[in-house]
Coordinates of C-alpha atoms and ligand atoms in Angstrom, one line a residue:
M1 CA -40.5 -38.2 -1.3
A2 CA -36.8 -37.5 -2.9
K3 CA -34.6 -34.5 -1.9
K4 CA -35.0 -31.9 -4.6
K5 CA -31.0 -31.4 -5.2
S6 CA -29.8 -27.1 -4.3
S7 CA -30.0 -25.3 -7.7
R8 CA -27.4 -22.6 -5.3
K9 CA -23.6 -23.7 -6.5
I10 CA -21.2 -22.2 -4.2
I11 CA -18.6 -20.1 -6.6
I12 CA -15.6 -20.7 -6.9
Q13 CA -14.2 -16.8 -7.0
S14 CA -12.5 -14.6 -5.0
P15 CA -15.3 -11.1 -5.4
K16 CA -14.5 -9.1 -8.0
G17 CA -11.8 -6.9 -7.7
M18 CA -10.3 -8.7 -4.5
R19 CA -6.7 -11.0 -5.3
D20 CA -4.8 -13.7 -3.8
I21 CA -1.6 -13.2 -3.2
L22 CA 0.6 -16.1 -3.6
A23 CA 4.0 -17.3 -3.6
G24 CA 4.9 -16.4 -7.3
D25 CA 4.7 -12.4 -6.7
R26 CA 5.8 -13.1 -3.2
S27 CA 8.9 -11.8 -4.1
W28 CA 7.8 -8.2 -5.4
W29 CA 5.4 -7.7 -1.9
D30 CA 8.5 -9.1 -0.1
K31 CA 10.9 -6.2 -1.5
I32 CA 8.2 -3.1 -1.5
T33 CA 7.6 -4.7 2.5
K34 CA 11.4 -4.5 2.7
V35 CA 12.2 -1.8 2.0
F36 CA 8.7 0.8 3.2
S37 CA 9.9 -1.0 7.0
E38 CA 13.4 0.0 6.8
L39 CA 12.3 4.1 5.6
K40 CA 9.9 4.1 8.4
D41 CA 12.3 3.9 10.7
I42 CA 15.0 5.6 9.1
Y43 CA 12.4 8.7 8.7
N44 CA 10.9 8.5 12.5
F45 CA 7.7 7.2 11.2
D46 CA 6.2 5.0 13.8
L47 CA 4.1 2.1 12.2
I48 CA 0.3 1.9 13.3
E49 CA -3.0 -1.0 12.3
T50 CA -6.2 0.4 13.0
P51 CA -9.3 -2.2 12.3
V52 CA -10.5 -3.2 9.5
L53 CA -14.2 -2.0 10.3
E54 CA -14.5 2.3 11.0
Y55 CA -17.9 4.2 12.2
A56 CA -19.6 5.0 8.8
K57 CA -20.2 8.0 10.3
L58 CA -16.9 8.9 10.6
F59 CA -16.0 9.1 6.5
E60 CA -19.5 11.0 6.0
T61 CA -18.5 13.0 8.4
A62 CA -14.5 13.7 7.2
M63 CA -16.0 14.1 3.7
N64 CA -18.6 15.9 2.0
K65 CA -21.5 13.6 0.8
E66 CA -21.5 14.1 -2.8
T67 CA -17.5 12.8 -3.4
D68 CA -17.5 9.5 -4.7
L69 CA -16.0 7.7 -1.8
I70 CA -18.8 8.9 -0.1
S71 CA -21.8 8.6 -1.9
K72 CA -20.7 5.2 -3.8
E73 CA -17.2 3.9 -2.9
M74 CA -17.9 2.2 0.8
Y75 CA -18.7 -1.1 1.9
T76 CA -21.1 -0.4 4.1
F77 CA -23.4 -2.6 5.9
K78 CA -25.8 -2.5 9.7
T79 CA -24.9 -4.8 12.6
K80 CA -26.3 -7.3 15.1
G81 CA -25.8 -4.2 16.6
G82 CA -27.4 -2.1 14.4
D83 CA -24.2 -0.1 14.4
F84 CA -23.4 0.9 10.4
L85 CA -19.6 -0.3 10.0
V86 CA -17.8 0.6 7.0
L87 CA -15.1 -2.0 5.5
R88 CA -11.7 0.8 5.8
P89 CA -11.8 2.5 2.3
E90 CA -8.6 4.7 3.4
G91 CA -6.4 5.5 6.1
T92 CA -6.6 8.8 6.1
V93 CA -9.1 9.8 8.3
T94 CA -8.7 6.7 10.0
T95 CA -5.3 7.9 11.8
A96 CA -6.7 11.3 12.4
R97 CA -9.9 9.5 14.7
A98 CA -6.8 7.3 16.3
Y99 CA -4.8 10.3 17.2
I100 CA -7.7 11.8 18.3
E101 CA -8.8 8.6 20.3
N102 CA -5.7 7.8 21.8
N103 CA -5.3 11.1 22.5
L104 CA -1.6 11.4 21.2
S105 CA -2.2 15.3 21.2
H106 CA -0.9 14.7 24.6
K107 CA 2.5 13.3 23.4
G108 CA 5.4 15.0 21.7
Q109 CA 4.0 16.9 18.5
P110 CA 4.2 16.7 15.6
Q111 CA 3.2 12.8 15.4
R112 CA 5.2 10.6 12.4
L113 CA 2.4 8.0 12.1
C114 CA 2.9 5.2 8.9
Y115 CA 0.7 2.3 8.2
F116 CA 1.0 -0.3 5.6
E117 CA -3.0 -1.9 5.8
P118 CA -5.7 -3.2 2.9
M119 CA -8.2 -0.8 2.0
F120 CA -11.4 -1.4 0.2
R121 CA -13.5 1.1 -2.1
H122 CA -16.6 -0.1 -4.0
E123 CA -14.7 0.8 -7.2
N124 CA -15.4 0.3 -10.9
T125 CA -12.5 -2.3 -11.4
Q126 CA -9.4 -2.3 -14.2
A127 CA -6.5 -1.8 -14.5
G128 CA -5.1 -0.5 -11.7
R129 CA -7.8 -0.3 -9.7
Y130 CA -8.5 -2.4 -7.3
R131 CA -11.8 -3.1 -4.8
E132 CA -9.1 -4.5 -2.3
F133 CA -5.9 -2.4 -1.9
H134 CA -3.2 -2.3 -0.7
Q135 CA -1.8 1.3 1.0
M136 CA 1.6 2.5 2.3
G137 CA 0.9 5.8 4.5
F138 CA 3.0 8.5 6.3
E139 CA 0.9 11.5 8.5
I140 CA 1.9 14.0 10.0
L141 CA -0.3 14.9 12.4
G142 CA -0.2 17.7 15.1
G143 CA 2.4 20.9 16.5
A144 CA 2.8 23.8 13.5
N145 CA 1.6 23.5 10.4
D146 CA 5.3 24.2 8.8
S147 CA 5.5 23.9 4.4
I148 CA 8.6 21.4 6.0
Y149 CA 6.1 19.0 7.0
D150 CA 4.3 19.0 3.8
A151 CA 8.4 18.4 1.9
E152 CA 8.9 16.0 4.2
V153 CA 5.9 13.9 3.8
I154 CA 6.8 13.6 -0.1
Q155 CA 10.9 13.4 0.6
V156 CA 9.6 9.7 2.0
I157 CA 7.3 8.9 -0.2
Y158 CA 9.9 9.9 -3.0
R159 CA 12.5 7.9 -1.3
L160 CA 10.5 5.0 -1.4
L161 CA 9.9 5.1 -4.7
Q162 CA 13.8 5.7 -5.7
E163 CA 14.7 2.5 -3.5
L164 CA 12.2 0.2 -5.7
K165 CA 14.1 1.4 -8.7
I166 CA 11.0 2.5 -10.2
K167 CA 11.8 4.5 -13.3
N168 CA 10.4 7.9 -14.4
I169 CA 8.7 9.4 -11.4
V170 CA 6.8 12.3 -12.0
L171 CA 5.6 14.8 -9.5
K172 CA 3.2 17.1 -9.9
I173 CA 1.4 19.7 -7.4
N174 CA -0.8 22.3 -6.6
S175 CA -2.2 24.3 -3.8
I176 CA -5.4 24.2 -3.3
G177 CA -6.2 27.5 -0.7
C178 CA -7.6 27.4 2.9
R179 CA -10.7 28.1 4.0
N180 CA -10.1 31.8 3.9
C181 CA -8.8 32.1 -0.2
R182 CA -10.9 28.6 -1.6
P183 CA -14.5 30.3 -1.7
N184 CA -13.4 33.0 -3.6
Y185 CA -11.7 30.7 -6.1
E186 CA -14.9 28.5 -5.9
R187 CA -16.9 31.4 -6.7
R188 CA -14.9 32.7 -10.1
L189 CA -14.5 28.7 -11.2
K190 CA -18.7 28.4 -11.0
A191 CA -18.8 31.6 -12.7
Y192 CA -16.5 31.0 -14.9
Y193 CA -18.5 27.3 -16.0
S194 CA -21.9 28.5 -15.4
K195 CA -21.4 29.5 -19.2
Y196 CA -20.8 26.3 -20.8
E197 CA -23.4 24.7 -18.0
R198 CA -25.6 23.2 -21.0
E199 CA -22.3 21.8 -22.8
L200 CA -21.4 20.4 -19.2
C201 CA -21.3 16.1 -18.3
A202 CA -23.9 15.3 -16.3
D203 CA -21.7 14.5 -13.5
C204 CA -20.4 17.6 -14.1
K205 CA -23.4 19.6 -13.9
K206 CA -23.5 17.8 -10.7
R207 CA -20.3 19.7 -9.6
L208 CA -21.4 22.8 -10.5
E209 CA -23.6 23.1 -7.2
T210 CA -22.0 20.8 -4.7
N211 CA -18.2 20.0 -5.7
P212 CA -17.0 23.1 -7.7
L213 CA -13.7 22.3 -7.5
R214 CA -13.9 18.6 -9.0
L215 CA -14.9 20.5 -12.0
L216 CA -11.1 20.3 -12.9
D217 CA -11.1 16.4 -12.3
C218 CA -13.6 15.5 -14.7
K219 CA -12.2 13.3 -17.4
N220 CA -14.9 13.6 -19.1
E221 CA -14.1 13.9 -23.0
S222 CA -16.3 16.8 -23.8
C223 CA -15.4 18.8 -21.0
Q224 CA -12.1 19.5 -21.3
P225 CA -12.1 22.2 -24.0
F226 CA -13.3 24.5 -20.6
K227 CA -10.7 23.6 -18.4
K228 CA -8.3 25.5 -20.6
N229 CA -9.5 29.2 -20.1
A230 CA -10.4 27.9 -16.1
P231 CA -9.2 30.2 -13.8
N232 CA -5.7 29.2 -12.2
I233 CA -6.2 29.3 -8.4
L234 CA -2.6 29.6 -8.2
D235 CA -3.3 33.2 -9.0
K236 CA -6.0 33.4 -6.3
L237 CA -4.4 31.8 -2.6
C238 CA -4.3 33.8 -0.5
S239 CA -0.5 35.8 0.8
S240 CA -0.3 33.4 3.3
C241 CA -1.4 29.1 1.2
S242 CA 1.0 31.2 -1.7
S243 CA 3.7 32.0 1.1
H244 CA 3.3 28.5 2.1
F245 CA 3.2 26.7 -1.0
K246 CA 6.6 28.7 -2.3
S247 CA 8.0 27.5 0.7
V248 CA 6.9 23.4 0.8
L249 CA 8.7 24.0 -3.3
E250 CA 11.8 25.3 -2.3
Y251 CA 12.1 22.6 0.4
L252 CA 11.2 20.3 -3.1
E253 CA 14.2 22.5 -5.1
E254 CA 17.1 22.2 -2.2
L255 CA 15.9 18.5 -1.5
G256 CA 16.4 18.2 -5.9
I257 CA 13.0 16.8 -6.3
E258 CA 12.1 17.6 -9.5
Y259 CA 7.9 19.1 -9.5
T260 CA 5.0 19.7 -12.1
L261 CA 2.7 22.4 -11.0
D262 CA -0.3 21.4 -12.0
S263 CA -2.9 24.0 -11.0
Q264 CA -5.5 22.1 -11.9
L265 CA -4.4 18.3 -10.3
V266 CA -7.3 18.5 -6.8
R267 CA -7.5 15.3 -5.3
G268 CA -11.5 13.0 -4.9
L269 CA -11.0 13.2 -1.2
D270 CA -12.1 16.9 0.1
Y271 CA -10.7 17.1 2.8
Y272 CA -8.0 18.4 1.9
D273 CA -6.6 22.2 2.4
R274 CA -3.6 24.1 0.4
T275 CA -0.3 21.3 -0.7
V276 CA -1.8 18.6 -2.9
F277 CA 0.1 16.3 -5.1
E278 CA -0.1 12.9 -7.1
I279 CA 2.8 10.3 -7.9
F280 CA 2.9 8.8 -11.5
S281 CA 5.3 6.7 -13.5
G282 CA 5.1 7.7 -17.1
G283 CA 3.7 10.3 -18.9
E284 CA 0.8 11.4 -20.5
G285 CA -2.1 8.8 -18.7
A286 CA 0.3 7.0 -16.5
I287 CA -2.1 6.1 -13.2
A288 CA -0.8 7.9 -10.3
L289 CA 1.2 5.8 -7.6
A290 CA 0.3 8.1 -4.5
G291 CA -1.1 10.6 -3.5
G292 CA -1.7 13.4 -0.6
G293 CA -2.1 16.8 0.8
R294 CA -2.4 18.8 3.5
Y295 CA -5.5 18.5 6.2
D296 CA -6.1 20.9 8.8
Y297 CA -9.4 20.5 9.6
L298 CA -9.9 17.3 9.2
A299 CA -9.0 16.5 12.9
E300 CA -11.3 19.5 14.1
K301 CA -13.5 18.2 11.6
I302 CA -14.7 14.9 12.6
G303 CA -14.6 16.2 16.5
G304 CA -10.9 16.2 17.9
K305 CA -9.5 19.6 17.9
P306 CA -7.8 22.0 15.4
T307 CA -4.7 20.2 13.9
P308 CA -1.9 20.8 11.5
A309 CA -1.8 17.5 9.5
V310 CA -0.3 16.4 6.0
G311 CA 0.6 12.9 5.0
G312 CA 0.4 10.7 1.5
A313 CA -0.4 7.1 0.7
I314 CA 0.9 4.6 -1.9
G315 CA -0.6 2.1 -3.7
V316 CA 1.5 -1.3 -3.1
E317 CA -0.3 -2.8 -6.0
R318 CA 0.3 -0.3 -8.7
I319 CA 3.8 -0.3 -7.4
V320 CA 4.1 -4.0 -8.0
D321 CA 2.5 -3.9 -11.9
A322 CA 4.8 -0.7 -12.8
M323 CA 7.7 -3.0 -11.3
K324 CA 6.3 -6.3 -13.2
A325 CA 5.8 -3.3 -17.2
Q326 CA 9.4 -1.6 -15.8
E327 CA 11.3 -5.7 -15.7
I328 CA 12.7 -4.5 -12.5
I329 CA 15.1 -7.3 -11.5
L330 CA 14.7 -8.5 -7.2
E331 CA 18.4 -9.4 -6.9
P332 CA 17.5 -13.1 -6.1
K333 CA 17.1 -14.4 -2.7
E334 CA 19.8 -16.2 -1.5
I335 CA 17.9 -19.3 0.2
K336 CA 19.5 -20.8 3.8
K337 CA 17.6 -24.2 3.5
V338 CA 18.2 -27.1 3.3
F339 CA 16.1 -30.1 1.6
F340 CA 16.0 -33.7 4.5
I341 CA 14.9 -36.7 2.0
H342 CA 14.5 -40.3 4.1
I343 CA 15.2 -43.5 2.5
G344 CA 13.0 -45.9 3.9
E345 CA 10.2 -47.0 7.4
V346 CA 12.7 -46.7 10.0
A347 CA 14.7 -43.3 9.0
K348 CA 10.9 -41.6 8.2
K349 CA 10.9 -43.1 11.9
K350 CA 13.1 -40.4 13.1
S351 CA 13.6 -37.8 10.6
L352 CA 10.2 -35.3 12.5
K353 CA 12.7 -35.3 14.9
I354 CA 16.0 -33.9 14.0
I355 CA 14.0 -32.3 11.6
E356 CA 12.9 -30.6 15.1
E357 CA 16.0 -30.6 16.8
L358 CA 17.5 -28.7 13.4
R359 CA 13.9 -26.2 13.2
K360 CA 14.9 -25.4 16.9
K361 CA 18.1 -24.0 15.6
K362 CA 16.5 -21.7 13.6
I363 CA 17.5 -23.9 10.9
A364 CA 15.0 -23.7 7.7
V365 CA 13.7 -27.6 6.5
A366 CA 11.8 -27.7 3.0
E367 CA 11.0 -31.6 3.0
D368 CA 7.7 -33.9 2.2
L369 CA 8.2 -36.8 4.0
G370 CA 4.7 -37.9 2.6
R371 CA 6.9 -39.1 -0.2
E372 CA 9.1 -42.0 0.1
S373 CA 10.9 -42.5 -3.8
L374 CA 14.6 -40.8 -3.3
K375 CA 14.4 -40.0 -6.8
S376 CA 10.9 -37.5 -6.4
Q377 CA 11.7 -36.0 -2.9
L378 CA 15.6 -34.7 -5.0
K379 CA 13.5 -33.4 -7.9
L380 CA 11.0 -31.7 -5.4
A381 CA 14.3 -30.4 -4.0
N382 CA 15.6 -29.3 -7.4
K383 CA 12.2 -27.4 -8.1
K384 CA 12.4 -25.7 -4.7
G385 CA 16.2 -24.5 -5.5
I386 CA 17.6 -26.1 -2.6
H387 CA 20.7 -27.3 -3.0
L388 CA 21.9 -28.4 0.1
V389 CA 19.8 -32.2 0.8
L390 CA 20.3 -34.0 4.4
I391 CA 20.2 -37.6 3.3
L392 CA 19.3 -40.0 6.5
G393 CA 18.2 -44.4 4.8
Q394 CA 18.5 -46.9 7.0
K395 CA 22.4 -47.6 7.2
E396 CA 22.7 -44.0 8.7
V397 CA 20.3 -44.0 11.4
Y398 CA 22.4 -47.1 12.5
E399 CA 24.9 -45.8 12.5
E400 CA 23.7 -42.1 14.1
S401 CA 24.7 -40.0 11.3
I402 CA 23.5 -38.6 8.2
I403 CA 24.2 -37.3 4.3
I404 CA 25.2 -34.2 3.5
R405 CA 25.0 -33.4 -0.2
N406 CA 25.9 -29.9 -2.4
L407 CA 23.1 -30.9 -5.5
K408 CA 25.4 -28.3 -7.4
T409 CA 28.7 -29.8 -7.4
S410 CA 27.6 -33.0 -6.1
I411 CA 30.0 -33.8 -3.2
Q412 CA 28.8 -35.2 -0.2
E413 CA 29.8 -36.2 2.9
S414 CA 28.5 -38.4 5.8
I415 CA 28.9 -36.7 9.2
P416 CA 27.5 -38.0 12.3
L417 CA 24.6 -36.8 13.6
S418 CA 25.2 -34.9 16.9
K419 CA 27.0 -32.5 14.8
L420 CA 24.6 -32.0 12.4
T421 CA 23.5 -28.5 13.6
D422 CA 27.5 -27.2 13.3
S423 CA 28.0 -28.8 9.5
V424 CA 24.7 -27.6 7.9
K425 CA 25.7 -23.8 9.2
K426 CA 29.3 -24.6 8.0
Y427 CA 27.6 -24.9 4.7
F428 CA 25.3 -21.8 4.8
Ligands
LIG1 P1 -5.9 8.3 -2.6 O1 -6.5 7.0 -0.8 O2 -6.8 8.0 -3.1 O3 -5.2 8.8 -2.2 O4 -4.6 7.1 -3.2 C1 -3.7 7.5 -2.5 C2 -3.1 5.9 -3.6 O5 -3.6 4.6 -3.9 C3 -3.4 6.2 -5.5 O6 -1.9 6.7 -5.7 C4 -3.3 4.6 -5.4 O7 -1.9 4.7 -6.4 C5 -3.6 3.6 -4.5 N1 -5.1 3.6 -5.0 C6 -6.2 4.0 -4.5 N2 -7.9 4.3 -5.1 C7 -6.7 2.9 -5.1 C8 -7.4 1.3 -5.9 N3 -9.1 1.4 -6.2 N4 -6.8 0.2 -6.9 C9 -5.6 0.7 -6.6 N5 -4.9 1.6 -6.2 C10 -5.5 2.2 -5.5

């Protein structure tokens, strides 16, 4: 009997909201990585790497189950061993977990940690909102809950955006109070919104019961009119939160970092207390490039000791998109590379060894030894923007020499093979 053909075709497509980063985008990513790497040292943050998988329970304990991240966005799966794991959705909880697990509270306090890692959230995809994206995060954990650390986190993020020449940076900042003063505010907010309960969108009706602060974050058109007269959290802070916030703002003023007070900024991740902030580029309707805040209760909530902490993260894809949209020009990278060309079988045989000698001396060599014609090899060198070519033919093999040619000036010379490395370095 003839075998039935399988109708299941392989889908040649990356999962929705996830993308390949190819050579064409490399210069943006390289620039961002370089600036991140320099600033983390200059600002004295230690780079950490954490597993891409974490226990689902970690995030479920850290956050309210009604937050979008927990209720809708986590990639959760059961392993063959029966554990429930998630693809890491964000870096703050992970960093707090690593801080506790590795006893970093016994090292010098505070710990200044940073990361550059992929995150995964099952979100509705749209411009700037992906399901796999990368974050550069800066977190300060332990020590005192001094407001100067809030300013320092904002400062390093702000500086990173400045270094990347992002235009029209707008910092929005708010304080959402602490365990003592926030419940009072939430009661007032609830009382205010209850009057309009019937007119609220379905999500806000739920928020009214489960997470009243998020009522202020609703993007639904029909809920906007109620925001205007909602009680202002900044009027309801306790004296300790109020003076903490005031001094964060004073530090920012001292640093010359302009800010906009936004008393309705509450953030989606609900482990924050006191300072919360978001950074945008451009006016109304722009999407956030970075966000963060203080999270003094998080470590305790996930099983550690009380640990004051503050941090923030920058979305790398959004920075790349902003840099492209703003036509930010990257200085062209100087290509310090030679292109190796062979002519004929005898030369081809010798090529790999000569190339290997150059590479051992840390000289970058491009080649395509599978191509035979001189013309097509020269064409490829041009296409790659490499102006220095080495040409090895049969005559050169017998004479133990090689031609070094500058394609820009068309000047060339024949040099002994024994002097090849030094000669190439002179051209650089
Ligand atoms: P969050 O972890 O939600 O505080 O987000 C911090 C920053 O990460 C945001 O300001 C964005 O720049 C970036 N970000 C968050 N979610 C996404 C996403 N789904 N796609 C791309 N970037 C994101």
